[in-house]
Every structure is written in structure tokens, then in C-alpha cells.
Coordinates of C-alpha atoms and ligand atoms in Angstrom, one line a residue:
X4 CA 129.6 36.4 -9.0
X5 CA 126.4 38.3 -10.1
X6 CA 125.5 41.6 -8.5
X7 CA 122.2 43.0 -8.7
X8 CA 121.7 46.8 -8.3
X9 CA 118.5 48.5 -6.7
X10 CA 117.2 45.1 -5.8
X11 CA 113.7 44.6 -4.0
X12 CA 113.8 42.7 -0.7
X13 CA 110.2 42.5 -0.3
X14 CA 110.0 38.5 -0.6
X15 CA 113.3 38.2 1.0
X16 CA 112.0 39.1 4.5
X17 CA 108.8 37.6 6.4
X18 CA 107.7 40.9 7.2
X19 CA 107.0 41.5 3.9
X20 CA 108.4 45.2 3.8
X21 CA 108.9 46.5 0.7
X22 CA 112.5 47.8 1.1
X23 CA 115.3 47.4 -1.5
X24 CA 119.1 47.4 -1.2
X25 CA 121.6 49.2 -3.4
X26 CA 123.6 45.9 -4.1
X27 CA 122.3 42.4 -3.9
X28 CA 124.3 39.0 -4.4
X29 CA 123.9 35.5 -3.3
X30 CA 126.6 33.1 -2.3
X31 CA 126.6 29.5 -2.9
X32 CA 130.1 28.2 -2.3
X33 CA 133.4 29.4 -0.6
X34 CA 134.7 30.5 -3.9
X35 CA 131.8 33.1 -4.1
X36 CA 132.4 34.0 -0.6
X37 CA 136.0 34.7 -1.3
X38 CA 135.4 36.8 -4.6
X39 CA 132.7 39.0 -3.1
X40 CA 134.7 40.0 -0.2
X41 CA 137.7 40.8 -2.2
X42 CA 135.5 42.9 -4.5
X43 CA 135.0 46.6 -4.6
X44 CA 131.5 46.3 -3.9
X45 CA 131.9 44.5 -0.6
X46 CA 135.2 47.1 0.3
X47 CA 133.3 50.2 -0.8
X48 CA 129.8 49.6 0.9
X49 CA 128.1 48.6 4.4
X50 CA 127.2 45.0 4.0
X51 CA 124.4 43.0 5.7
X52 CA 124.2 38.8 5.6
X53 CA 120.7 37.5 4.9
X54 CA 119.2 34.3 5.7
X55 CA 115.5 33.5 5.4
X56 CA 114.7 37.2 6.6
X57 CA 112.6 36.0 9.3
X58 CA 114.0 38.0 12.1
X59 CA 114.5 41.1 10.3
X60 CA 112.7 44.5 10.3
X61 CA 113.9 46.5 7.5
X62 CA 113.2 50.4 8.8
X63 CA 114.7 51.9 5.4
X64 CA 116.3 50.9 2.1
X65 CA 119.7 49.3 2.8
X66 CA 122.2 51.6 1.2
X67 CA 124.5 48.9 0.8
X68 CA 125.4 45.2 -0.1
X69 CA 123.3 42.4 0.9
X70 CA 124.8 39.1 0.6
X71 CA 122.3 36.3 0.8
X72 CA 123.6 33.0 2.0
X73 CA 122.6 30.2 -0.3
X74 CA 125.3 27.4 0.8
X75 CA 123.8 24.3 0.9
X76 CA 124.7 20.5 2.0
X77 CA 124.4 18.4 4.8
X78 CA 127.2 15.8 6.0
X79 CA 127.3 13.4 8.8
X80 CA 130.9 14.1 10.1
X81 CA 131.1 11.6 12.9
X82 CA 128.9 8.4 13.6
X83 CA 129.4 7.2 17.1
X84 CA 127.2 4.5 18.8
X85 CA 125.1 7.0 20.7
X86 CA 125.3 10.1 18.6
X87 CA 126.1 11.6 15.3
X88 CA 127.7 15.1 14.5
X89 CA 126.1 16.8 11.3
X90 CA 127.7 19.6 9.7
X91 CA 124.8 21.5 7.9
X92 CA 125.8 24.4 5.3
X93 CA 124.1 28.0 6.4
X94 CA 121.6 28.2 3.8
X95 CA 119.9 24.9 4.3
X96 CA 116.3 25.7 5.3
X97 CA 116.3 25.2 9.5
X98 CA 112.9 23.1 9.1
X99 CA 113.9 20.9 6.4
X100 CA 116.8 20.0 8.3
X101 CA 114.5 19.2 11.3
X102 CA 112.6 16.9 9.0
X103 CA 115.8 15.3 7.5
X104 CA 116.8 14.5 11.1
X105 CA 113.4 12.8 12.1
X106 CA 113.8 10.7 8.9
X107 CA 117.3 9.5 10.0
X108 CA 116.1 8.9 13.6
X109 CA 118.5 11.6 15.0
X110 CA 117.0 13.4 18.2
X111 CA 117.3 16.6 19.6
X112 CA 115.6 19.2 17.1
X113 CA 112.4 17.7 17.1
X114 CA 110.7 20.6 19.6
X115 CA 112.5 23.2 17.2
X116 CA 109.9 21.8 14.1
X117 CA 108.5 24.9 12.0
X118 CA 110.6 27.6 13.1
X119 CA 111.4 29.7 9.9
X120 CA 114.7 30.7 8.6
X121 CA 118.0 29.1 7.6
X122 CA 120.4 26.8 9.7
X123 CA 122.9 30.1 9.8
X124 CA 120.9 32.2 11.7
X125 CA 120.2 29.3 14.3
X126 CA 123.4 29.9 16.6
X127 CA 123.3 33.7 16.1
X128 CA 120.1 33.8 17.4
X129 CA 120.3 30.8 19.7
X130 CA 116.7 29.9 18.6
X131 CA 114.5 28.4 21.0
X132 CA 111.1 26.7 21.4
X133 CA 109.2 24.3 23.6
X134 CA 111.9 23.6 26.3
X135 CA 114.8 23.2 23.6
X136 CA 117.4 25.8 22.5
X137 CA 120.3 25.4 19.8
X138 CA 123.1 26.0 22.7
X139 CA 122.4 22.4 23.7
X140 CA 122.8 20.8 20.2
X141 CA 125.7 23.0 18.8
X142 CA 128.9 21.5 18.7
X143 CA 130.9 24.1 16.9
X144 CA 130.1 26.8 14.2
X145 CA 132.4 27.6 11.5
X146 CA 132.6 31.1 9.9
X147 CA 134.6 33.4 7.5
X148 CA 135.8 36.7 9.0
X149 CA 134.5 39.3 6.7
X150 CA 137.6 41.5 7.3
X151 CA 140.3 39.1 6.2
X152 CA 138.6 36.2 4.4
X153 CA 140.0 33.8 7.2
X154 CA 137.9 30.7 8.3
X155 CA 137.5 30.3 11.8
X156 CA 135.8 27.3 14.1
X157 CA 134.0 28.5 17.3
X158 CA 133.3 25.8 19.7
X159 CA 129.8 26.0 21.8
X160 CA 131.5 28.0 24.8
X161 CA 133.2 30.3 22.1
X162 CA 129.6 31.1 21.0
X163 CA 128.9 32.7 24.5
X164 CA 125.2 31.8 24.0
X165 CA 122.6 33.2 26.1
X166 CA 118.6 33.9 25.7
X167 CA 118.4 34.6 22.1
X168 CA 121.9 35.8 22.3
X169 CA 125.3 34.9 21.1
X170 CA 128.9 36.3 20.5
X171 CA 127.8 36.8 16.6
X172 CA 124.9 39.3 18.1
X173 CA 127.4 41.1 20.7
X174 CA 130.8 41.6 20.2
X175 CA 131.3 39.9 17.0
X176 CA 128.1 41.4 15.3
X177 CA 128.5 42.0 11.5
X178 CA 132.3 40.6 11.6
X179 CA 131.3 37.0 10.5
X180 CA 129.8 35.0 7.9
X181 CA 128.3 31.8 9.3
X182 CA 129.1 29.0 6.6
X183 CA 128.1 25.8 8.6
X184 CA 127.2 24.6 12.1
X185 CA 127.9 21.3 13.5
X186 CA 125.2 19.5 15.5
X187 CA 125.3 16.9 17.9
X188 CA 122.2 14.8 17.9
X189 CA 121.4 11.7 19.8
X190 CA 120.6 8.2 18.3
X191 CA 118.7 7.4 21.6
X192 CA 116.0 10.1 22.0
X193 CA 115.4 11.8 25.3
X194 CA 111.6 13.1 24.7
X195 CA 111.1 16.6 26.3
X196 CA 107.2 16.6 26.4
X197 CA 106.8 18.5 29.6
X198 CA 106.6 22.1 27.9
X199 CA 103.4 23.9 27.3
X200 CA 100.7 22.0 25.5
X201 CA 103.0 19.3 24.0
X202 CA 101.5 16.4 26.2
X203 CA 97.8 17.4 25.7
X204 CA 98.5 17.8 22.1
X205 CA 99.7 14.4 21.9
X206 CA 96.8 13.1 23.7
X207 CA 94.3 14.8 21.1
X208 CA 96.3 13.2 18.4
X209 CA 96.0 9.8 20.0
X210 CA 99.6 9.2 20.0
X211 CA 100.5 6.4 22.5
X212 CA 104.0 5.9 21.8
X213 CA 106.5 8.8 21.6
X214 CA 108.1 9.1 18.4
X215 CA 110.3 11.9 16.8
X216 CA 107.8 12.4 14.4
X217 CA 105.2 12.5 16.9
X218 CA 106.8 15.2 18.9
X219 CA 107.8 17.0 15.8
X220 CA 103.8 16.9 14.6
X221 CA 102.8 18.2 18.1
X222 CA 104.8 21.0 18.2
X223 CA 104.1 21.9 14.3
X224 CA 100.2 21.6 15.4
X225 CA 100.4 23.9 18.4
X226 CA 102.5 26.4 16.5
X227 CA 100.0 26.6 13.5
X228 CA 97.2 27.4 15.9
X229 CA 99.2 30.4 17.7
X230 CA 101.3 32.1 15.4
X231 CA 100.5 33.6 11.8
X232 CA 102.0 31.8 8.7
X233 CA 104.1 34.7 7.2
X234 CA 103.0 33.5 4.0
X235 CA 99.5 34.8 5.0
X236 CA 100.6 37.7 7.1
X237 CA 103.6 39.4 7.2
X238 CA 105.6 38.9 10.7
X239 CA 109.1 38.1 12.4
X240 CA 107.7 35.6 15.4
X241 CA 108.1 37.5 18.7
X242 CA 108.8 40.9 18.2
X243 CA 110.4 41.2 21.6
X244 CA 112.2 39.0 24.0
X245 CA 110.7 38.2 27.3
X246 CA 112.2 40.2 30.0
X247 CA 114.0 38.9 32.9
X248 CA 112.9 41.0 35.7
X249 CA 114.6 41.4 39.3
X250 CA 112.8 39.3 41.9
X251 CA 111.9 42.3 44.2
X252 CA 109.9 43.9 41.2
X253 CA 108.3 40.7 40.3
X254 CA 107.3 40.2 43.9
X255 CA 105.5 43.7 44.1
X256 CA 103.7 43.2 40.8
X257 CA 102.5 39.9 42.1
X258 CA 100.8 41.5 44.9
X259 CA 98.7 43.6 42.0
X260 CA 98.6 41.0 39.4
X261 CA 98.2 37.6 41.3
X262 CA 98.0 35.8 38.0
X263 CA 101.1 37.6 36.1
X264 CA 103.0 34.2 34.7
X265 CA 106.7 34.3 35.8
X266 CA 109.2 31.8 35.7
X267 CA 112.2 32.0 38.1
X268 CA 115.8 32.0 36.3
X269 CA 119.6 32.3 37.7
X270 CA 119.4 35.8 37.3
X271 CA 115.8 36.9 37.9
X272 CA 112.4 36.0 37.0
X273 CA 111.0 35.6 33.4
X274 CA 107.9 37.4 32.4
X275 CA 106.0 36.5 29.1
X276 CA 106.4 39.9 27.2
X277 CA 103.0 38.6 25.5
X278 CA 101.2 38.7 28.9
X279 CA 102.5 42.2 29.6
X280 CA 101.6 43.6 26.3
X281 CA 98.2 41.9 26.4
X282 CA 97.4 43.5 29.5
X283 CA 98.1 46.9 28.1
X284 CA 95.5 46.6 25.8
X285 CA 97.2 45.9 22.5
X286 CA 96.5 42.4 21.7
X287 CA 94.3 41.9 18.5
X288 CA 94.4 45.8 17.8
X289 CA 94.7 47.1 14.5
X290 CA 96.6 50.3 13.5
X291 CA 96.3 51.4 9.8
X292 CA 98.8 48.7 8.2
X293 CA 100.0 47.0 11.3
X294 CA 99.0 45.6 14.8
X295 CA 99.5 43.0 17.6
X296 CA 98.4 39.6 16.6
X297 CA 94.8 38.5 17.9
X298 CA 96.3 35.1 19.2
X299 CA 99.7 36.0 20.3
X300 CA 100.3 39.8 21.5
X301 CA 104.1 39.3 21.1
X302 CA 104.0 39.1 17.4
X303 CA 103.4 42.2 15.5
X304 CA 101.9 41.9 12.0
X305 CA 101.8 43.6 8.6
X306 CA 98.4 43.7 7.3
X307 CA 99.6 44.1 3.6
X308 CA 101.4 47.6 2.9
X309 CA 103.1 48.5 6.4
X310 CA 106.5 50.4 6.0
X311 CA 109.1 49.3 8.1
X312 CA 108.8 52.4 10.5
X313 CA 105.2 52.2 10.9
X314 CA 106.1 48.7 12.5
X315 CA 108.9 50.1 14.4
X316 CA 106.6 52.9 15.9
X317 CA 104.4 50.8 17.0
X318 CA 106.8 48.8 18.9
X319 CA 108.3 51.8 20.6
X320 CA 104.5 52.7 21.7
X321 CA 104.1 49.1 22.9
X322 CA 107.6 49.3 24.9
X323 CA 106.7 52.6 26.5
X324 CA 103.3 51.6 27.7
X325 CA 104.8 48.4 29.3
X326 CA 107.5 50.3 31.0
X327 CA 104.8 52.8 32.5
X328 CA 102.2 50.0 33.7
X329 CA 104.8 47.7 34.9
X330 CA 108.2 49.5 35.2
X331 CA 109.7 46.7 32.8
X332 CA 111.7 47.3 30.1
X333 CA 111.2 45.0 26.9
X334 CA 113.8 44.9 24.2
X335 CA 113.5 43.7 20.5
X336 CA 114.4 40.1 19.4
X337 CA 114.0 41.1 15.9
X338 CA 117.1 42.6 14.1
X339 CA 116.3 46.2 13.1
X340 CA 118.2 47.5 9.9
Ligands
FAD402 P1 117.7 36.4 9.3 O1 116.4 37.1 9.7 O2 117.7 36.5 7.6 O3 118.8 37.0 10.1 C1 118.6 37.1 11.2 C2 120.1 37.9 11.6 O4 120.9 37.2 11.6 C3 120.5 39.2 10.7 O5 121.2 39.9 11.9 C4 121.4 38.6 9.8 O6 122.2 39.5 9.6 C5 122.0 37.5 10.7 N1 122.6 36.3 10.0 C6 121.8 35.4 9.1 N2 122.4 34.5 8.6 C7 123.7 34.8 8.9 C8 124.9 34.1 8.7 N3 125.1 32.9 7.8 N4 125.9 34.6 9.1 C9 126.0 35.6 9.8 N5 124.8 36.5 9.9 C10 124.0 36.0 9.6 N6 112.9 32.2 16.6 C11 113.1 31.4 17.7 O7 114.0 31.5 18.4 N7 111.9 30.5 18.2 C12 110.7 30.7 17.5 O8 109.8 29.6 18.1 C13 110.5 31.5 16.5 N8 109.3 31.2 15.9 C14 109.2 32.4 14.7 C15 107.9 32.2 14.3 C16 107.5 32.9 13.1 C17 106.3 33.1 12.4 C18 108.8 33.7 12.7 C19 108.5 34.5 11.2 C20 109.8 34.0 13.1 C21 110.3 33.0 14.5 N9 111.3 33.1 15.0 C22 111.5 32.1 16.0 C23 112.4 33.9 14.4 C24 113.1 33.4 13.3 O9 112.6 32.5 12.8 C25 114.7 33.1 13.7 O10 115.2 34.0 14.5 C26 115.5 32.5 12.8 O11 116.8 31.9 13.2 C27 116.0 33.6 11.7 O12 116.5 32.9 10.7 P2 117.0 33.5 9.2 O13 117.5 32.9 8.3 O14 115.5 34.0 8.7 O15 117.6 34.9 9.8
EPU403 N1 100.8 34.9 26.6 C1 99.6 36.3 27.0 N2 99.0 36.8 26.0 C2 99.5 36.7 24.8 C3 100.9 35.6 24.4 C4 101.3 34.9 25.6 O1 98.9 36.0 28.3 O2 99.1 37.1 23.9 C5 101.1 34.4 27.7 C6 100.6 32.8 27.8 O3 99.5 32.7 28.4 C7 101.7 32.0 28.7 C8 103.0 32.9 28.4 O4 102.6 34.4 27.9 O5 101.7 31.9 29.9 C9 104.0 32.5 27.2 O6 103.1 32.3 26.1 P1 103.7 31.2 24.7 O7 103.9 30.0 25.3 O8 102.7 31.6 23.3 O9 105.3 31.9 24.4 P2 106.1 33.1 24.5 O10 106.7 33.3 25.6 O11 105.2 34.1 24.0 C10 108.3 31.9 23.5 C11 109.1 32.4 22.6 C12 108.5 31.9 21.1 C13 108.3 30.4 21.2 C14 107.5 29.9 22.5 C15 107.4 28.6 22.6 C16 110.3 34.4 23.1 C17 110.3 35.8 22.8 N3 109.6 33.5 22.4 O12 106.9 32.6 23.2 O13 109.5 31.9 19.9 O14 108.0 29.7 19.8 O15 108.0 30.6 23.6 O16 108.6 27.9 23.1 O17 111.3 33.6 24.0 C18 110.4 34.0 18.6 O18 111.4 33.9 19.4 O19 110.0 34.5 17.5 C19 109.3 32.8 19.0 C20 108.0 32.9 18.4

């Protein structure tokens, strides 16, 4: 076990915030996990599990121990006629796993291509894009309880998945280190190309026969035009979640804003936060080192030297303006530290 002191996290978060932590360690196997949680470094300090840092905003230095998850390995644990169960260690890069599935002709994750981050955060966040969500693919989650070192397996229903939510973000927040995720993937693809621009992008690409690779390439193409690449411009994807609003408020707003996009759900109506933020005039505006991106108002960016607080303060102003103009509360998707 190597412990580094006063460790800079700038290259460990996709916002590129120049924050540091008091102590830093990396776990590569279960012995490392056992050793660290038995140690005084863990027991005498607050701790934070870090994956790819693509959904975190450091608003200050972290006065504790950061545990970087670097657990690697992919294994087919059940191979049936129509499906496979694949157990993936939490430190695998999500998009590399998607490419591995495409290569092996396992279907289910292709619409989730190019989402940054590691496998371990995928159930935590219930990542989703282009009509697919982890909750529909996750068979189980294996995790270590930090207080006891005991290993637990969570079934899909134990995870209490919701839109960008899970039990690990709510009741069990900061209590478990997710070590692996087992996904159920189909050998016979059920292509889902109805969402957004996938069909028209496939047509532009002259795709006449659907394949997992073609759908993945189309999703990658769409994402690359809409979302800034964190390697070039610091960001964490959508800063806010899309709010689910009471139907009577949406009906009232539609009288005033008839073009407002809205998507009925079981518990209300989803309204895109990007549209609300654009209507409040934030899209493409630059404020010092930060701003709302010119192609996607929902993405807040770091133009180079923003502090976490600058970005957080902009987010608060945006939140307030959306509340004032539309009476709608928008909540961060990004995890604030
Ligand atoms: P981190 O940012 O490192 O961590 C996120 C949270 O999970 C933290 O609270 C952390 O403590 C916790 N955590 C991480 N790993 C573990 C673990 N092993 N055990 C316990 N807790 C853990 N998300 C989507 O859903 N859909 C998108 O389309 C999408 N697009 C994006 C596009 C861009 C350009 C960017 C930058 C981000 C995007 N995101 C999207 C958000 C992000 O990629 C996902 O939330 C991703 O799952 C975060 O993974 P990570 O490993 O970087 O997690
Ligand atoms: N819109 C605007 N202005 C903008 C941005 C969006 O009017 O600046 C409108 C669009 O015209 C469209 C609607 O909002 O009518 C939805 O936009 P988009 O398809 O770009 O998707 P989104 O709702 O903004 C969500 C996820 C993304 C995911 C995409 C694709 C959330 C919070 N975000 O974005 O996930 O990739 O759908 O499925 O649910 C993330 O979680 O970090 C993320 C990037």
C-alpha cells in the first residue's frame, strides 16, 4: 500500500479543478482494500472513493483520504444460449468495456458508448444515454462495506435504481466501495435506434444494415458534436438533472411557452434542464474562467483556471434564475465535494 501526501487531483477530475487531498492511495486488488480500510489513514480521516472523476466537482481541497479505484478484470461468468453474464471489475474504463462487448457481439451497452468514467460508478449513477440505462442491464453489484470490510452482493432491486440515482447515492452514500458489476448482455441484439438523432445519423453514415458497431459509432458521432471533450475543455457532462415537474405546472407553462419540450413520466413530466437554462440566457455565456457551453447549456465548463467554487457559484445563479423564470427547481447531477 502506497500513501501519497498532499496529492494534486487536477488530472484526476474531468473538470480539471486544481484541488488536492491530504492523503491518496490506489487499490488494485482485494488485499489492497483490506489493508487500507484496516489502516490508521482510513480510520482517522474522512474518505472519498474516486473513479474517473467525471462526475465530481471539488469545491475545496479534500481534507482526508482519496481511494482511487484501479481494480481490473473482465470475466464471462455464465454463458447461456441467448445471453451472458459478464463480471467487470470496478476500475475498468466504461467505454473500453463497451468496445469489448461490441467486439464479442454482446448487446445492451452500445447506446451507452463514450460515457466517461469507470465501471464502478455506472450503478452508483445509473448512467444513461440515448434510451438505455444501467438499471436494465445490471444483474448484481459486488461491494465492500467500508466500516466492516465485509463483502456484499446487491441484486438489481437492492440497488433501488432511479433516474441518475441508486441506493449508493442515497441511503448507503459513502458506505460501500463497489468492487465489480455483473451485467446481463444479449447475444441477440434488440437495437434501440428511436432516440434522438440516432436514425438520421445512421442514414448520414450510409448504414443499411444495423450492427452493434454501427449504433455505437452513431452514438459516438452525435455525442462528439454536442458534448465538449474534457481533454480539451474541463467539464463533467450535464451539471444538473432534468427535472420531473408536476403536470399542472407544465400545463400552465405550455400556455406561455408552447414549444417547451416535455416528456410525460409515471411521476410527472420531464422537462430538459438544457432548454430551461438556454431560455434564461445562459447558453454560451462566459464568466471569467467558467460558463455554460455554447452547444449544450446544461454543461458547465472550465476555461482553464476555474476554481470549483466559481463553477459552483455559477451553478447556484443558474438554479436561481430557472426557479424565478419557470418556478422549477433543478438539482445537480454532479457530486459536490
Ligand atoms: P467519479 O466521478 O469518480 O465518481 C462519481 C461518484 O461515484 C462519486 O460520488 C464517487 O465517490 C462515487 N464512486 C465512484 N466509483 C465508486 C466505487 N467504485 N464505489 C463507490 N462509489 C464510487 N453520465 C451519464 O449518465 N450519461 C451521459 O451521457 C454522460 N455523459 C457525460 C459526458 C461527459 C463529457 C462527461 C465529462 C460526463 C458524462 N457523464 C454522463 C457523467 C459521468 O461520466 C458518469 O456519471 C460516470 O459514471 C462517472 O464515472 P466516474 O468513474 O468518473 O465517477
Ligand atoms: N436543449 C436545449 N438547449 C440546450 C440543450 C438542450 O434547448 O442547450 C433541448 C434539446 O433541444 C432537446 C432537449 O433539450 O430538446 C434534450 O437535449 P439532449 O438530447 O441534448 O439531452 P439532455 O436531456 O440535455 C440527457 C442526459 C445526457 C445524455 C443525453 C442523451 C441528463 C441530465 N442528461 O441530456 O447525459 O447523454 O440526454 O441521452 O439526463 C450526463 O448525465 O452527464 C449526460 C451528458
